[in-house]
Coordinates of C-alpha atoms and ligand atoms in Angstrom, one line a residue:
M95 CA 114.4 191.2 -57.6
T96 CA 115.7 194.7 -57.1
Q97 CA 113.2 197.0 -55.5
T98 CA 112.7 200.3 -57.4
N99 CA 111.7 203.5 -55.7
P100 CA 107.9 203.6 -55.9
I101 CA 108.0 207.3 -57.0
F102 CA 110.3 206.5 -59.9
H103 CA 108.2 203.5 -60.7
R104 CA 105.1 205.6 -60.9
L105 CA 106.8 208.3 -62.9
Y106 CA 108.2 205.8 -65.3
R107 CA 104.8 204.2 -65.7
V108 CA 103.1 207.6 -66.4
L109 CA 105.8 208.4 -69.0
F110 CA 105.5 205.0 -70.5
L111 CA 101.7 205.3 -70.8
A112 CA 101.9 208.8 -72.2
L113 CA 104.4 207.6 -74.8
I114 CA 102.3 204.6 -75.8
S115 CA 99.2 206.8 -76.0
S116 CA 100.7 209.5 -78.2
Y117 CA 102.5 206.9 -80.3
S118 CA 99.3 205.0 -80.8
F119 CA 97.4 208.1 -81.5
L120 CA 99.8 209.2 -84.2
H121 CA 100.2 205.8 -85.7
Y122 CA 96.9 204.1 -85.4
A123 CA 94.5 207.0 -85.1
C124 CA 93.0 206.3 -88.5
K125 CA 92.9 203.2 -90.6
T126 CA 93.3 203.8 -94.2
N127 CA 92.5 200.2 -95.3
P128 CA 91.0 200.2 -98.7
E129 CA 87.3 199.2 -98.7
A130 CA 86.8 195.5 -99.0
A131 CA 84.7 194.5 -102.0
P132 CA 81.3 193.2 -100.8
T133 CA 80.7 189.5 -100.7
G134 CA 77.3 189.5 -99.1
V135 CA 73.9 190.5 -100.5
V136 CA 74.0 194.1 -101.8
H137 CA 71.1 196.5 -102.2
N138 CA 70.9 200.1 -103.2
N139 CA 68.4 201.6 -100.8
A140 CA 67.4 199.6 -97.8
M141 CA 68.1 196.3 -96.0
V142 CA 66.8 194.1 -93.3
V143 CA 68.9 191.2 -92.0
S144 CA 67.4 188.8 -89.5
A145 CA 67.4 185.2 -88.3
R146 CA 64.7 184.2 -90.9
I147 CA 64.0 185.3 -94.4
E148 CA 60.3 185.5 -93.6
A149 CA 61.0 188.2 -90.9
S150 CA 63.5 190.1 -93.1
R151 CA 61.0 190.1 -95.9
I152 CA 58.2 191.4 -93.7
G153 CA 60.5 194.2 -92.5
M154 CA 61.6 195.0 -96.1
E155 CA 58.0 195.2 -97.4
V156 CA 57.2 197.7 -94.7
L157 CA 60.1 199.8 -95.9
K158 CA 59.1 199.4 -99.5
K159 CA 55.7 200.8 -98.9
G160 CA 57.2 203.9 -97.4
G161 CA 57.6 202.9 -93.8
N162 CA 60.8 203.9 -91.9
A163 CA 63.3 201.8 -90.1
F164 CA 61.3 202.1 -86.9
D165 CA 58.2 200.7 -88.6
A166 CA 60.3 197.9 -90.0
M167 CA 61.7 197.2 -86.5
I168 CA 58.2 196.7 -85.1
A169 CA 57.2 194.5 -88.0
T170 CA 60.4 192.4 -87.9
E171 CA 60.4 192.0 -84.1
I172 CA 56.9 190.6 -84.2
A173 CA 57.5 188.5 -87.3
L174 CA 60.4 186.8 -85.5
A175 CA 57.9 185.5 -82.8
A176 CA 56.3 183.4 -85.5
A177 CA 59.2 182.8 -87.9
Y178 CA 61.8 182.1 -85.2
P179 CA 60.0 181.1 -82.0
F180 CA 63.4 179.7 -80.7
A181 CA 64.1 183.4 -79.7
G182 CA 61.7 185.7 -81.4
N183 CA 59.0 186.6 -78.9
L184 CA 56.1 188.3 -77.3
G185 CA 57.1 186.7 -74.0
G186 CA 60.6 188.1 -73.7
G187 CA 62.4 191.5 -74.1
G188 CA 65.3 193.2 -75.8
F189 CA 67.3 196.4 -76.6
M190 CA 67.3 198.6 -79.6
V191 CA 69.9 201.1 -80.7
Y192 CA 69.0 203.6 -83.4
R193 CA 70.7 206.3 -85.4
M194 CA 68.6 208.7 -87.4
A195 CA 69.6 209.9 -90.8
D196 CA 70.5 213.3 -89.3
G197 CA 72.9 211.6 -86.8
Q198 CA 70.7 211.7 -83.7
T199 CA 71.1 208.5 -81.7
G200 CA 69.3 206.8 -78.8
T201 CA 68.4 203.4 -77.3
L202 CA 65.3 201.7 -76.0
D203 CA 65.4 199.3 -73.1
Y204 CA 62.5 196.8 -73.3
R205 CA 64.3 194.3 -71.1
E206 CA 62.2 192.1 -68.8
K207 CA 61.9 192.9 -65.1
A208 CA 61.8 190.8 -61.9
P209 CA 58.2 190.4 -60.7
L210 CA 57.2 192.3 -57.6
A211 CA 57.2 189.0 -55.6
A212 CA 60.8 188.4 -56.5
H213 CA 63.4 188.5 -53.8
R214 CA 67.2 188.1 -53.5
D215 CA 67.2 184.4 -52.4
M216 CA 64.3 183.1 -54.4
Y217 CA 66.4 180.6 -56.3
L218 CA 68.3 179.2 -53.3
D219 CA 67.5 175.8 -51.9
S220 CA 67.3 175.0 -48.2
L221 CA 71.1 174.8 -48.0
G222 CA 71.5 178.2 -49.6
N223 CA 72.7 176.9 -53.0
P224 CA 71.2 178.1 -56.3
D225 CA 68.8 175.6 -57.8
P226 CA 69.3 176.3 -61.5
K227 CA 66.1 174.6 -62.5
L228 CA 64.0 177.3 -60.7
S229 CA 65.6 180.1 -62.7
R230 CA 65.8 178.3 -66.0
I231 CA 62.8 176.1 -66.6
G232 CA 59.1 176.7 -66.2
A233 CA 57.0 179.4 -64.6
T234 CA 59.4 180.4 -61.8
A235 CA 62.0 181.5 -64.3
V236 CA 59.9 184.1 -66.1
G237 CA 60.6 187.8 -66.0
V238 CA 57.9 190.4 -66.9
P239 CA 57.9 190.6 -70.7
G240 CA 58.9 193.8 -72.3
T241 CA 58.6 193.3 -76.1
I242 CA 55.0 194.6 -76.6
A243 CA 55.8 197.7 -74.5
G244 CA 58.9 198.1 -76.6
I245 CA 57.2 198.1 -80.0
F246 CA 54.5 200.5 -78.8
A247 CA 57.2 202.9 -77.4
V248 CA 59.0 202.9 -80.7
H249 CA 55.7 203.4 -82.6
E250 CA 54.6 206.3 -80.4
K251 CA 57.9 208.1 -80.9
F252 CA 59.0 207.3 -84.4
G253 CA 56.3 205.2 -86.2
S254 CA 54.9 206.5 -89.5
L255 CA 52.5 203.7 -90.4
P256 CA 49.5 202.5 -88.4
M257 CA 50.3 199.7 -85.9
E258 CA 47.6 197.5 -87.5
E259 CA 49.5 197.6 -90.8
L260 CA 52.8 196.6 -89.1
L261 CA 51.2 193.6 -87.3
A262 CA 49.1 192.4 -90.2
P263 CA 51.8 190.6 -92.1
T264 CA 52.7 188.5 -89.1
I265 CA 49.1 187.7 -88.5
A266 CA 48.9 186.5 -92.1
L267 CA 52.2 184.5 -91.7
C268 CA 50.8 182.8 -88.5
E269 CA 47.8 181.7 -90.5
Q270 CA 49.4 180.7 -93.6
G271 CA 52.2 179.0 -91.6
V272 CA 56.0 178.9 -91.5
V273 CA 57.9 176.2 -93.3
V274 CA 60.3 174.4 -90.9
T275 CA 64.0 174.5 -92.0
E276 CA 66.5 171.8 -91.4
K277 CA 68.2 173.7 -88.6
Q278 CA 64.8 174.5 -87.0
A279 CA 63.8 170.8 -87.1
A280 CA 67.0 169.8 -85.4
R281 CA 66.6 172.5 -82.7
L282 CA 63.0 171.5 -82.1
E283 CA 64.0 167.8 -81.8
N284 CA 66.8 168.8 -79.4
Y285 CA 64.4 170.6 -77.0
R286 CA 61.2 168.6 -77.6
D287 CA 61.6 166.5 -74.4
Q288 CA 62.0 169.6 -72.3
I289 CA 59.1 171.3 -74.0
L290 CA 57.0 168.2 -73.4
E291 CA 58.1 168.0 -69.8
V292 CA 57.1 171.5 -69.1
N293 CA 53.9 171.7 -71.1
G294 CA 52.6 168.2 -71.7
D295 CA 51.7 167.3 -75.2
S296 CA 49.1 169.9 -76.1
T297 CA 51.3 172.6 -77.7
V298 CA 52.1 173.1 -81.4
F299 CA 55.6 172.1 -80.6
S300 CA 54.8 168.7 -79.0
N301 CA 54.8 166.8 -82.3
S302 CA 58.0 165.9 -84.0
C303 CA 58.4 167.8 -87.2
K304 CA 60.7 167.5 -90.2
P305 CA 62.2 170.0 -92.6
G306 CA 59.5 171.2 -95.1
D307 CA 56.6 170.8 -92.6
T308 CA 54.4 173.9 -92.1
L309 CA 53.7 175.2 -88.6
R310 CA 50.7 177.4 -88.1
Y311 CA 50.1 179.6 -85.1
A312 CA 46.3 180.3 -84.8
A313 CA 46.5 181.4 -81.1
L314 CA 49.3 183.8 -81.8
A315 CA 47.4 185.3 -84.7
Q316 CA 44.4 185.8 -82.3
T317 CA 46.6 187.5 -79.7
L318 CA 48.1 189.8 -82.2
R319 CA 44.7 190.7 -83.6
R320 CA 43.6 191.7 -80.1
I321 CA 46.8 193.8 -79.6
S322 CA 46.2 195.3 -83.0
E323 CA 42.8 196.5 -81.9
G324 CA 43.4 197.2 -78.2
G325 CA 47.0 198.5 -78.3
R326 CA 49.6 198.1 -75.7
D327 CA 47.1 198.0 -72.8
E328 CA 45.6 194.8 -74.3
F329 CA 48.8 193.0 -73.4
Y330 CA 49.5 194.7 -70.1
M331 CA 46.0 195.2 -68.7
G332 CA 43.4 193.6 -71.0
E333 CA 42.3 190.0 -71.8
T334 CA 45.9 189.0 -72.7
A335 CA 47.1 190.1 -69.3
Q336 CA 44.3 188.3 -67.6
V337 CA 45.0 185.0 -69.4
L338 CA 48.8 185.4 -68.8
S339 CA 48.5 186.2 -65.1
Q340 CA 46.0 183.4 -64.5
F341 CA 48.2 181.0 -66.4
M342 CA 51.3 182.0 -64.4
K343 CA 49.3 181.5 -61.1
K344 CA 48.2 178.0 -62.2
R345 CA 51.8 177.1 -63.1
G346 CA 53.4 178.4 -60.0
G347 CA 54.9 181.6 -61.4
Y348 CA 55.1 185.0 -59.9
I349 CA 53.8 187.4 -62.5
T350 CA 50.6 189.1 -61.6
M351 CA 48.3 191.7 -63.2
E352 CA 50.1 194.3 -61.1
D353 CA 53.4 193.3 -62.6
L354 CA 52.1 193.6 -66.1
A355 CA 50.4 196.9 -65.5
Q356 CA 53.6 198.4 -64.0
Y357 CA 55.9 197.4 -66.9
E358 CA 57.4 200.3 -68.9
A359 CA 60.0 200.3 -71.6
V360 CA 62.7 203.0 -71.0
W361 CA 64.5 205.3 -73.5
R362 CA 68.1 205.5 -72.4
D363 CA 71.2 207.3 -73.5
P364 CA 73.5 205.1 -75.6
V365 CA 77.1 204.3 -74.7
T366 CA 79.2 206.2 -77.2
F367 CA 82.9 206.1 -77.6
Q368 CA 85.7 206.6 -80.1
Y369 CA 87.9 203.7 -81.3
R370 CA 90.5 205.3 -83.5
D371 CA 88.5 207.2 -86.1
L372 CA 85.3 205.2 -85.5
N373 CA 82.4 206.4 -83.3
V374 CA 80.8 203.4 -81.7
I375 CA 77.2 203.7 -80.4
S376 CA 75.9 200.8 -78.3
M377 CA 73.7 199.7 -75.5
G378 CA 74.3 200.8 -71.9
P379 CA 73.1 199.2 -68.6
P380 CA 71.1 197.2 -67.9
S381 CA 73.0 195.7 -70.8
S382 CA 76.7 195.3 -70.2
G383 CA 77.4 195.2 -73.9
G384 CA 78.4 198.7 -74.7
I385 CA 80.6 199.4 -71.7
T386 CA 82.3 196.0 -71.9
M387 CA 83.0 196.5 -75.6
Q388 CA 84.3 200.0 -74.9
Q389 CA 86.7 198.6 -72.3
I390 CA 87.9 195.8 -74.7
L391 CA 88.5 198.1 -77.6
K392 CA 90.1 200.9 -75.6
M393 CA 92.5 198.4 -74.0
M394 CA 93.5 197.2 -77.5
E395 CA 93.7 200.7 -79.0
P396 CA 97.3 201.4 -78.1
Y397 CA 98.5 198.4 -80.1
D398 CA 98.8 198.0 -83.8
V399 CA 96.0 195.5 -84.1
S400 CA 95.9 195.2 -87.9
D401 CA 99.6 194.6 -88.1
M402 CA 99.3 191.6 -85.8
G403 CA 97.2 189.9 -88.5
H404 CA 93.8 188.4 -88.5
H405 CA 93.6 185.4 -86.1
S406 CA 97.3 185.6 -85.3
A407 CA 98.3 184.3 -81.9
A408 CA 99.4 187.8 -80.9
G409 CA 96.1 189.3 -82.0
I410 CA 94.0 186.6 -80.2
Q411 CA 96.1 187.0 -77.1
L412 CA 95.7 190.8 -77.0
F413 CA 91.9 190.5 -77.5
T414 CA 91.7 187.8 -74.8
E415 CA 93.6 189.7 -72.2
A416 CA 91.5 192.8 -72.8
A417 CA 88.3 190.7 -72.7
R418 CA 89.4 189.0 -69.5
R419 CA 89.9 192.3 -67.7
A420 CA 86.7 193.8 -69.1
Y421 CA 84.5 190.8 -68.1
A422 CA 86.0 190.9 -64.6
D423 CA 84.7 194.5 -64.3
R424 CA 81.4 193.6 -65.9
N425 CA 80.6 190.9 -63.5
Y426 CA 81.5 193.0 -60.5
Y427 CA 80.2 196.5 -61.3
L428 CA 77.3 196.3 -63.7
G429 CA 73.6 195.9 -63.0
D430 CA 70.3 197.7 -63.5
P431 CA 71.2 201.5 -63.3
D432 CA 67.7 202.1 -61.8
F433 CA 68.9 200.1 -58.8
V434 CA 72.6 200.3 -58.5
E435 CA 75.3 203.0 -58.8
I436 CA 77.6 202.1 -61.7
P437 CA 81.0 203.8 -61.8
V438 CA 80.8 204.2 -65.5
S439 CA 83.2 207.1 -65.9
E440 CA 85.8 205.4 -63.6
I441 CA 85.8 202.1 -65.4
T442 CA 85.9 203.6 -68.9
D443 CA 88.5 206.2 -68.0
P444 CA 91.5 205.8 -70.4
D445 CA 94.1 206.0 -67.7
Y446 CA 92.3 203.3 -65.7
L447 CA 92.1 201.0 -68.8
Q448 CA 95.8 201.5 -69.6
E449 CA 96.6 200.6 -66.0
R450 CA 94.4 197.5 -66.3
M451 CA 96.7 196.4 -69.2
E452 CA 99.9 197.2 -67.3
N453 CA 100.6 193.6 -66.4
Y454 CA 99.8 192.4 -69.9
N455 CA 102.6 190.2 -71.2
P456 CA 102.6 189.4 -74.9
L457 CA 104.5 186.2 -74.3
K458 CA 102.3 184.7 -71.6
D459 CA 98.8 184.5 -70.3
T460 CA 97.6 186.4 -67.1
P461 CA 95.7 183.8 -65.1
S462 CA 92.2 184.8 -63.9
E463 CA 91.5 184.4 -60.3
T464 CA 90.5 180.8 -59.4
I465 CA 86.8 180.0 -59.6
S466 CA 85.7 179.4 -56.1
K467 CA 83.3 176.6 -57.0
G468 CA 81.5 174.6 -59.6
E469 CA 81.9 173.3 -63.1
I470 CA 80.3 175.3 -65.8
A471 CA 77.6 173.8 -68.0
M472 CA 78.6 173.4 -71.6
Y473 CA 76.1 174.0 -74.4
E474 CA 75.4 175.9 -77.5
S475 CA 74.2 179.4 -76.7
S476 CA 72.6 181.3 -79.5
E477 CA 69.1 181.4 -78.5
T478 CA 68.6 185.2 -78.6
T479 CA 68.2 186.8 -82.0
H480 CA 69.5 190.0 -83.6
Y481 CA 68.3 192.0 -86.6
S482 CA 69.8 195.0 -88.3
I483 CA 67.9 197.5 -90.5
V484 CA 68.9 200.4 -92.7
D485 CA 66.0 202.2 -94.4
Q486 CA 65.9 204.2 -97.7
F487 CA 66.0 207.5 -95.7
G488 CA 69.3 206.6 -94.0
N489 CA 67.9 205.7 -90.5
A490 CA 69.5 202.6 -88.9
I491 CA 68.2 200.2 -86.2
S492 CA 70.2 197.6 -84.4
A493 CA 68.0 195.4 -82.1
T494 CA 68.6 192.3 -80.1
T495 CA 65.7 190.4 -78.6
T496 CA 65.5 187.3 -76.5
L497 CA 63.7 184.7 -74.4
N498 CA 67.2 184.0 -72.9
G499 CA 67.5 180.2 -73.3
A500 CA 66.3 178.2 -76.3
Y501 CA 62.5 178.6 -76.2
G502 CA 63.0 180.5 -73.0
S503 CA 61.6 178.8 -69.9
K504 CA 60.1 176.2 -72.4
L505 CA 56.8 177.3 -70.9
Y506 CA 54.3 177.9 -73.8
V507 CA 51.1 179.8 -73.2
Q508 CA 49.0 177.7 -75.6
E509 CA 46.0 180.0 -75.3
L510 CA 48.1 183.0 -76.3
G511 CA 50.5 181.3 -78.7
F512 CA 53.9 182.2 -77.3
F513 CA 56.8 181.0 -75.2
L514 CA 57.8 182.8 -72.0
N515 CA 61.3 183.8 -71.2
N516 CA 63.7 182.5 -68.5
E517 CA 65.4 185.8 -68.2
M518 CA 65.5 185.6 -64.4
D519 CA 68.6 183.4 -64.8
D520 CA 70.5 186.4 -66.0
F521 CA 70.4 187.7 -62.4
S522 CA 73.1 186.6 -60.0
A523 CA 71.1 184.1 -57.9
K524 CA 74.0 184.0 -55.4
P525 CA 77.1 186.2 -55.7
G526 CA 80.1 184.1 -56.9
E527 CA 78.0 181.4 -58.5
P528 CA 77.9 181.0 -62.3
N529 CA 74.6 181.4 -64.2
M530 CA 73.8 179.4 -67.4
F531 CA 76.5 181.3 -69.3
G532 CA 79.1 180.6 -66.7
L533 CA 79.0 184.3 -65.8
I534 CA 79.9 184.9 -62.2
G535 CA 77.8 187.7 -60.8
A536 CA 78.1 190.0 -57.8
E537 CA 75.9 192.2 -55.6
A538 CA 75.2 194.7 -58.4
N539 CA 73.2 192.1 -60.2
S540 CA 71.4 190.5 -57.3
I541 CA 67.6 190.0 -57.5
A542 CA 65.2 192.6 -56.4
P543 CA 61.5 193.3 -57.1
G544 CA 61.1 195.3 -60.3
K545 CA 64.8 195.2 -61.1
R546 CA 66.1 194.4 -64.6
M547 CA 68.6 191.6 -64.9
L548 CA 72.0 192.4 -66.4
S549 CA 72.4 191.5 -70.0
S550 CA 75.2 191.0 -72.5
M551 CA 73.2 192.0 -75.5
T552 CA 75.1 194.4 -77.7
P553 CA 73.1 196.0 -80.5
T554 CA 75.6 198.4 -82.0
I555 CA 75.9 201.1 -84.7
V556 CA 79.3 202.3 -85.9
E557 CA 80.0 205.7 -87.6
K558 CA 83.0 206.4 -89.7
D559 CA 83.9 209.9 -90.7
G560 CA 80.7 211.0 -89.0
E561 CA 78.6 208.8 -91.4
L562 CA 76.6 205.6 -90.7
W563 CA 79.0 202.7 -91.4
L564 CA 78.1 199.5 -89.7
V565 CA 75.0 198.1 -88.0
V566 CA 75.8 194.9 -86.0
G567 CA 74.7 192.6 -83.3
T568 CA 74.2 188.9 -82.3
P569 CA 72.8 186.3 -79.9
G570 CA 75.2 184.2 -77.9
G571 CA 74.7 184.9 -74.2
S572 CA 78.0 186.0 -72.6
T573 CA 79.8 185.6 -76.0
I574 CA 77.7 188.4 -77.6
I575 CA 80.1 191.2 -76.6
T576 CA 83.2 189.5 -77.9
A577 CA 81.4 188.4 -81.1
V578 CA 80.2 191.9 -81.9
T579 CA 83.7 193.4 -81.1
Q580 CA 85.4 190.8 -83.3
T581 CA 83.0 191.5 -86.1
I582 CA 83.8 195.3 -86.0
L583 CA 87.6 194.5 -85.8
N584 CA 87.3 192.1 -88.7
V585 CA 86.0 194.9 -91.0
Y586 CA 88.0 197.8 -89.6
E587 CA 91.4 196.3 -88.7
Y588 CA 91.5 193.3 -91.0
G589 CA 89.8 194.6 -94.1
L590 CA 87.1 191.9 -94.4
S591 CA 83.8 192.5 -96.2
M592 CA 80.7 192.5 -94.0
Q593 CA 79.7 189.0 -95.0
Q594 CA 83.3 187.7 -94.5
A595 CA 83.5 189.4 -91.1
V596 CA 80.3 187.7 -90.0
E597 CA 81.4 184.3 -91.3
A598 CA 84.9 184.4 -89.8
P599 CA 85.4 181.9 -87.0
R600 CA 85.1 183.3 -83.5
F601 CA 86.7 182.9 -80.1
H602 CA 85.8 184.1 -76.7
H603 CA 87.2 184.8 -73.2
Q604 CA 85.1 186.0 -70.3
W605 CA 87.6 186.1 -67.3
L606 CA 86.0 183.1 -65.6
P607 CA 86.2 180.2 -66.5
D608 CA 89.8 181.0 -67.4
M609 CA 89.9 179.6 -70.9
I610 CA 89.8 180.7 -74.5
I611 CA 86.7 179.2 -76.1
F612 CA 87.1 178.5 -79.8
E613 CA 84.6 177.5 -82.4
P614 CA 85.8 174.0 -83.3
E615 CA 86.0 174.8 -87.0
G616 CA 88.2 177.3 -88.7
F617 CA 91.3 177.8 -86.5
P618 CA 94.5 176.0 -87.4
E619 CA 96.1 173.7 -84.8
S620 CA 99.4 175.6 -85.0
L621 CA 97.7 178.7 -83.8
K622 CA 96.1 176.9 -80.8
D623 CA 99.5 175.2 -80.0
S624 CA 101.2 178.6 -79.9
L625 CA 98.6 179.9 -77.5
I626 CA 98.9 176.8 -75.3
T627 CA 102.7 177.4 -75.2
R628 CA 101.9 180.9 -73.9
G629 CA 99.9 179.3 -71.0
Y630 CA 96.4 179.5 -72.3
I631 CA 93.8 176.9 -71.8
I632 CA 91.9 176.2 -75.0
N633 CA 88.3 174.9 -75.0
Q634 CA 86.7 173.8 -78.3
D635 CA 83.9 171.7 -76.8
R636 CA 81.9 174.3 -75.0
T637 CA 79.9 175.3 -78.0
P638 CA 79.7 174.4 -81.7
I639 CA 79.1 178.0 -82.7
I640 CA 79.6 181.4 -81.1
G641 CA 76.9 183.9 -82.1
K642 CA 74.8 184.4 -85.2
V643 CA 75.7 187.9 -86.3
D644 CA 73.4 189.9 -88.6
A645 CA 74.9 193.1 -89.8
I646 CA 74.9 195.8 -92.5
R647 CA 77.8 197.8 -93.9
V648 CA 77.3 201.1 -95.8
L649 CA 79.7 201.1 -98.8
K650 CA 81.4 204.3 -99.9
D651 CA 79.1 204.5 -102.9
G652 CA 76.1 204.4 -100.5
R653 CA 75.1 200.8 -101.4
L654 CA 74.4 198.4 -98.5
E655 CA 76.1 195.1 -97.9
A656 CA 74.5 192.5 -95.7
G657 CA 76.3 190.1 -93.4
A658 CA 73.9 187.3 -92.7
D659 CA 75.3 184.5 -90.5
V660 CA 75.6 181.1 -92.2
R661 CA 75.6 179.5 -88.8
G662 CA 71.8 179.9 -88.8
D663 CA 69.1 180.4 -91.4
D664 CA 69.8 184.1 -91.3
A665 CA 69.0 186.1 -94.4
A666 CA 68.9 189.6 -95.9
S667 CA 66.1 191.2 -97.8
G668 CA 66.3 194.6 -99.4
F669 CA 65.7 196.8 -102.5
Ligands
DON837 O1 70.6 189.2 -72.1 C1 71.5 188.3 -72.1 O2 72.7 188.6 -72.0 C2 71.1 186.9 -72.4 N1 69.7 186.7 -71.9 C3 71.2 186.6 -73.8 C4 70.8 185.2 -74.1 C5 71.3 184.8 -75.4 O3 72.0 185.4 -76.1 C6 70.8 183.4 -75.7 N2 71.7 182.8 -76.5 N3 72.6 182.4 -76.0

């Protein structure tokens, strides 16, 4: 190969990038796609979309009686603990992004924290290898829960109805019971052995149940009643804290009264960036969601994405190459901002991102570095849950909440009526080793006392022409970021309705393992063949589904269209 003078090479590259940028700016700066007719549930004033109709309805009723989106967020978040114990929780944590009717935005971090007794090597065995069981199952896997602190922080700042009124519908639901759906019965059956192994046979989930059965949660109702009377401190310092910390001690966990007393939810600035004429508002660290989505979209922006066609080989390839590069940065640079310095402006700098795509070849894959060790576990990963809310005043909430794995650590506090998370597995137990999502972590996400584990949760709000346009988010572990990004692209670049965008099949790439993961249904063989020809490894066995997106689109006439994912029992409720 002829060697070019490096100065010329650099000059050439700068010119090339300037050309691409100005061309793309002129050509693709604004999409003028006609608005897709809605195909999802449509309401005129307000909407709540969540994993279960019971939770959506409880949120909607709060709005109907004059509450705002923040009141509805509190009611929905707690309702999910009863209606969707798979992921809804009091024993986990989450993130919320909001946009007020006047355009003000912000985020709340109610992510779990490592207990004070945690330390860097706590999940390594005597040979120095991670023992996944310790960070995934039972008491040792549990991070300090943030959900109750989260709802009280929201209430203090933005709530308009008394907390008792927001908790009361869930207390009633616990008592009157939740009817088991077919999907829920299948999930419970799937995890019953593990739940039995961790808890014995004394919990409400020990018995096999079938669709149509009713599950009642008396202990959860009792806990909520105490919280309703005693407030936030009841959970973090009161009787609930006593019961929880004693239970942890008995079961060999680390969380103490001191851990609970020290927990605080944190208001943080959102990650905000432009993609063409959209303004995207999303979650920043300790979630990787916002920054990684920003990297993916900004790397794609110079290309005519819509012209490539929805689910074309070229479009999937471009997305994959952008995602590969973004996840490589994610895994290396991102962690809890209260503990590590994150070079945010450097890794989101437009020139840097253009340079990252310099070796992108539209005819061939760019192989990721080889994984140093280990096969990655394969399983369905949609155990978090997301809900989206728009109220009758124009306020919007996008919130994702989680226990991490299905039913979290599987450890159920029978006396209090809830599951505890296994969020500690989101840390990098040992740099270079994959966690349960196959994510390879680095130093930035190593374990330390009081530190928050890096997340992929990506609650997001999108503005168009300065107005609220989309509210979107999903569960799915490491696939959350790509699922949210694809949903936005589906509406914006490919002209799908909100419901169609949510239902469209999804694919995923996360740098390592170096493969495009496809949902097994919905992509033609010819498409996959053409990607294989370009050098890509296709995996369709890793997961039956990618994400369960719950979203809302504001139509031009002001009506709201829901996107409720048919992959779950997800449902919209509004008026
Ligand atoms: O915060 C995170 O990124 C994970 N704990 C989310 C887990 C999740 O989405 C579960 N479903 N796969």
